[in-house]
């Protein structure tokens, strides 16, 4: 007896490597896929929308902390501010501008979504007013590629960066200066993540080490290394678990837990005191 089939759904490629991010409401996954960003419904796994510029390979992106907006960087070295509607399956480019002399490696919004920082292969860290499309800060100090940038969740004026020169740098946007250079890695520092309260910064590197830094002091110059963890593979990304709600009612500081993703394809849990 012959059997016939009808197609219900087709699933194509949605990811080509690199960064992934989840929207603020937890509904969408954003993933780089060639010259576009795939926006995927996490409940159904369905591709809702592809955002990008044809022929301009995506090198970095950041998703807005509260609005349906993205900032993208491509191989053309243009930054693009894009507004999207997942429900309507549409997007529009608000503006585009050129920033670094070499490709942008990473992008990150600060907590309000007003500013976005970029990490460049030219060794520069830049900060932009996204709504107005101009640079507010240009920081230089890294020797070589800057791999990651990350704003503190507790302050829009605290920015961390890490680079191929093995260093992690803390930048003070208010004073427009490098407030501290954190030196513990012996390989390229490729991953950064802040704790939810901004008191702790975690860095990971090609040296297969994860370093935990105490940044709770009012002055970033007082930041210090509190612990180091060997993970036996180069660290490419770090994600910090949000503290449980029970921690809000506890007199004890919440335990910090995080996950690392490595060059060997593994994911390892880690943790320690806040």
XYZ file of C-alpha atoms in Angstrom:
274
model
C 0.000 0.000 0.000
C 1.450 3.355 -1.029
C 2.037 5.957 1.648
C 2.054 9.678 0.949
C 3.444 12.462 3.090
C 2.796 16.177 3.183
C 5.215 18.773 4.463
C 4.141 20.407 7.716
C 7.162 22.570 8.427
C 10.585 23.172 6.935
C 13.562 23.944 9.145
C 16.545 25.658 7.567
C 19.881 26.824 8.896
C 19.547 29.351 11.704
C 23.088 29.492 13.101
C 26.560 29.617 11.600
C 28.638 30.039 14.763
C 29.562 32.654 17.325
C 27.360 34.523 19.744
C 23.764 33.727 20.693
C 21.504 35.833 22.930
C 18.018 35.699 24.405
C 15.581 38.618 24.304
C 14.690 40.375 27.553
C 11.283 38.669 27.723
C 12.838 35.237 27.181
C 10.714 34.591 24.099
C 13.294 34.899 21.314
C 16.709 33.477 20.567
C 18.994 35.637 18.437
C 21.813 33.858 16.587
C 24.279 34.902 13.910
C 23.747 33.133 10.586
C 25.963 34.362 7.768
C 24.912 37.877 6.780
C 21.869 37.966 9.070
C 20.650 37.446 12.620
C 18.083 34.672 13.058
C 15.276 35.433 15.496
C 13.802 32.145 16.683
C 10.698 31.496 18.791
C 12.057 29.555 21.776
C 8.670 27.952 22.472
C 8.269 26.424 19.005
C 11.775 26.493 17.522
C 10.377 28.337 14.513
C 12.404 30.947 12.652
C 10.334 34.123 12.817
C 12.620 36.611 11.130
C 16.082 37.156 9.663
C 17.623 40.589 10.184
C 20.706 41.887 8.426
C 22.210 43.350 5.290
C 22.696 41.056 2.313
C 26.338 40.351 1.608
C 27.601 41.925 4.836
C 28.761 38.998 6.995
C 27.768 39.485 10.639
C 30.776 39.798 12.947
C 28.993 40.933 16.146
C 25.572 41.862 17.490
C 23.776 42.878 20.666
C 20.085 42.670 21.525
C 18.443 45.592 23.343
C 17.740 44.937 27.056
C 14.069 45.952 26.825
C 13.033 46.956 23.281
C 12.730 44.955 20.027
C 15.954 46.377 18.658
C 19.408 45.141 17.669
C 22.782 46.629 16.934
C 24.688 44.687 14.274
C 28.238 44.852 12.951
C 29.319 43.395 9.640
C 32.485 42.735 7.675
C 31.986 46.159 6.036
C 32.730 47.648 9.496
C 29.341 49.366 9.505
C 27.234 49.349 12.660
C 23.500 49.076 12.034
C 20.717 49.989 14.437
C 17.702 47.830 13.562
C 14.147 47.793 14.889
C 12.153 44.590 14.411
C 8.678 43.118 14.913
C 8.741 39.367 15.460
C 4.945 39.206 15.285
C 4.825 40.922 11.902
C 8.004 39.262 10.654
C 9.474 42.601 9.618
C 12.401 44.863 10.419
C 13.673 48.314 9.530
C 17.112 49.853 9.682
C 17.038 52.992 11.797
C 20.550 54.133 10.926
C 24.008 52.896 9.990
C 27.463 54.308 10.645
C 31.090 53.229 10.341
C 33.207 52.956 13.469
C 36.413 50.918 13.745
C 39.330 50.722 11.319
C 39.168 46.911 11.477
C 36.198 44.543 11.999
C 34.067 44.739 15.144
C 34.479 41.595 17.259
C 31.855 42.151 19.974
C 28.983 44.478 20.893
C 27.177 45.029 24.207
C 24.366 47.296 25.419
C 24.413 48.941 28.834
C 21.468 48.309 31.135
C 19.167 51.069 29.807
C 19.889 50.437 26.147
C 20.998 54.029 25.585
C 24.651 53.167 24.995
C 26.351 50.309 23.177
C 30.032 49.385 23.391
C 32.075 47.788 20.633
C 35.273 45.726 20.720
C 37.480 46.132 17.674
C 40.179 44.098 15.988
C 42.012 47.438 15.794
C 42.559 47.375 19.578
C 40.003 50.077 20.345
C 36.950 50.050 22.584
C 34.232 52.479 21.484
C 30.966 53.561 23.085
C 28.036 54.904 21.071
C 24.792 56.712 21.738
C 22.641 54.315 19.717
C 19.615 56.582 19.272
C 21.756 59.416 17.919
C 24.366 57.307 16.140
C 27.582 58.922 17.348
C 30.587 57.906 19.451
C 30.631 59.170 23.027
C 33.916 57.494 24.040
C 36.959 55.994 22.336
C 39.243 53.991 24.626
C 42.701 52.752 23.648
C 45.068 50.639 25.706
C 44.754 47.049 24.538
C 47.643 45.753 22.457
C 45.912 43.767 19.702
C 42.387 42.481 19.166
C 39.740 43.291 21.784
C 37.644 40.147 22.155
C 34.853 41.127 24.551
C 33.095 44.123 26.077
C 30.574 44.020 28.934
C 28.834 46.771 30.888
C 28.256 46.318 34.599
C 24.567 45.574 35.335
C 24.848 47.924 38.317
C 26.293 50.978 36.589
C 26.103 52.440 33.094
C 29.523 54.034 33.596
C 31.452 50.817 34.288
C 32.659 48.912 31.244
C 34.946 45.879 31.073
C 36.923 44.701 28.064
C 39.264 41.794 27.432
C 41.782 41.188 24.697
C 44.494 39.263 22.934
C 47.087 40.985 25.135
C 45.904 38.733 28.036
C 44.492 41.701 29.971
C 41.086 42.694 31.278
C 40.543 46.443 31.465
C 37.965 48.384 33.460
C 36.896 51.683 31.938
C 35.202 54.544 33.797
C 32.925 56.407 31.394
C 32.519 59.289 33.827
C 36.252 60.042 34.014
C 36.858 58.775 30.455
C 39.852 56.759 31.690
C 41.039 53.205 32.185
C 40.444 52.706 35.898
C 42.188 49.338 36.244
C 44.129 46.717 34.324
C 43.470 43.206 35.640
C 46.365 40.905 34.837
C 46.138 37.199 35.633
C 45.639 35.438 32.306
C 48.616 34.108 30.358
C 46.628 33.700 27.134
C 44.106 35.785 25.223
C 41.200 36.802 27.471
C 38.175 35.872 25.344
C 35.201 35.816 27.722
C 33.645 38.200 30.244
C 30.555 38.168 32.435
C 29.331 40.245 35.376
C 27.320 39.022 38.333
C 23.778 40.405 38.472
C 24.709 42.913 41.191
C 27.851 44.098 39.404
C 30.022 43.154 42.363
C 31.902 40.369 40.587
C 33.499 40.114 37.158
C 34.426 36.735 35.667
C 36.960 36.399 32.871
C 37.996 33.367 30.844
C 40.818 32.838 28.425
C 42.756 30.724 25.987
C 44.965 29.769 28.949
C 42.113 27.476 30.094
C 41.572 29.539 33.226
C 38.565 31.325 34.686
C 39.400 34.225 36.994
C 36.946 35.790 39.449
C 37.432 39.470 40.301
C 35.985 41.416 43.218
C 34.744 44.742 41.797
C 32.409 45.800 44.581
C 34.541 48.744 45.719
C 33.379 52.215 44.771
C 36.722 52.762 43.051
C 37.497 50.318 40.247
C 41.192 50.673 41.056
C 40.520 48.532 44.142
C 39.322 45.536 42.066
C 41.189 42.349 42.985
C 41.477 38.692 42.014
C 39.657 36.428 44.471
C 39.896 32.998 42.849
C 40.999 31.095 39.751
C 39.576 27.911 38.257
C 41.234 25.611 35.696
C 38.701 24.326 33.142
C 41.064 22.333 30.877
C 39.954 24.013 27.631
C 40.127 27.481 26.182
C 37.173 29.561 27.399
C 35.104 31.273 24.682
C 32.031 32.387 26.658
C 30.706 32.682 30.213
C 27.098 32.925 31.385
C 26.183 33.789 34.985
C 23.066 32.259 36.498
C 20.694 34.818 38.057
C 20.467 34.448 41.842
C 17.388 32.584 43.130
C 14.575 34.692 44.557
C 15.177 33.130 47.976
C 18.539 34.939 48.026
C 16.707 38.279 48.226
C 15.371 37.323 51.656
C 18.628 35.854 52.926
C 21.145 37.696 55.076
C 23.930 35.671 53.455
C 25.451 36.830 50.137
C 24.124 34.704 47.240
C 26.342 31.982 45.855
C 27.630 32.865 42.407
C 27.139 30.159 39.775
C 28.141 30.294 36.128
C 28.680 28.166 33.036
C 31.610 28.333 30.623
C 31.662 27.319 26.962
C 35.000 26.175 25.627
C 37.036 25.701 22.482
C 36.702 21.950 22.927
C 32.933 22.161 22.557
C 32.177 21.550 26.232
C 30.101 23.447 28.788
C 31.273 23.426 32.390
C 29.523 24.684 35.537
C 31.391 26.755 38.087
C 30.658 28.715 41.205
C 31.817 30.395 44.337
C 30.992 33.084 46.830
C 29.628 36.376 45.590
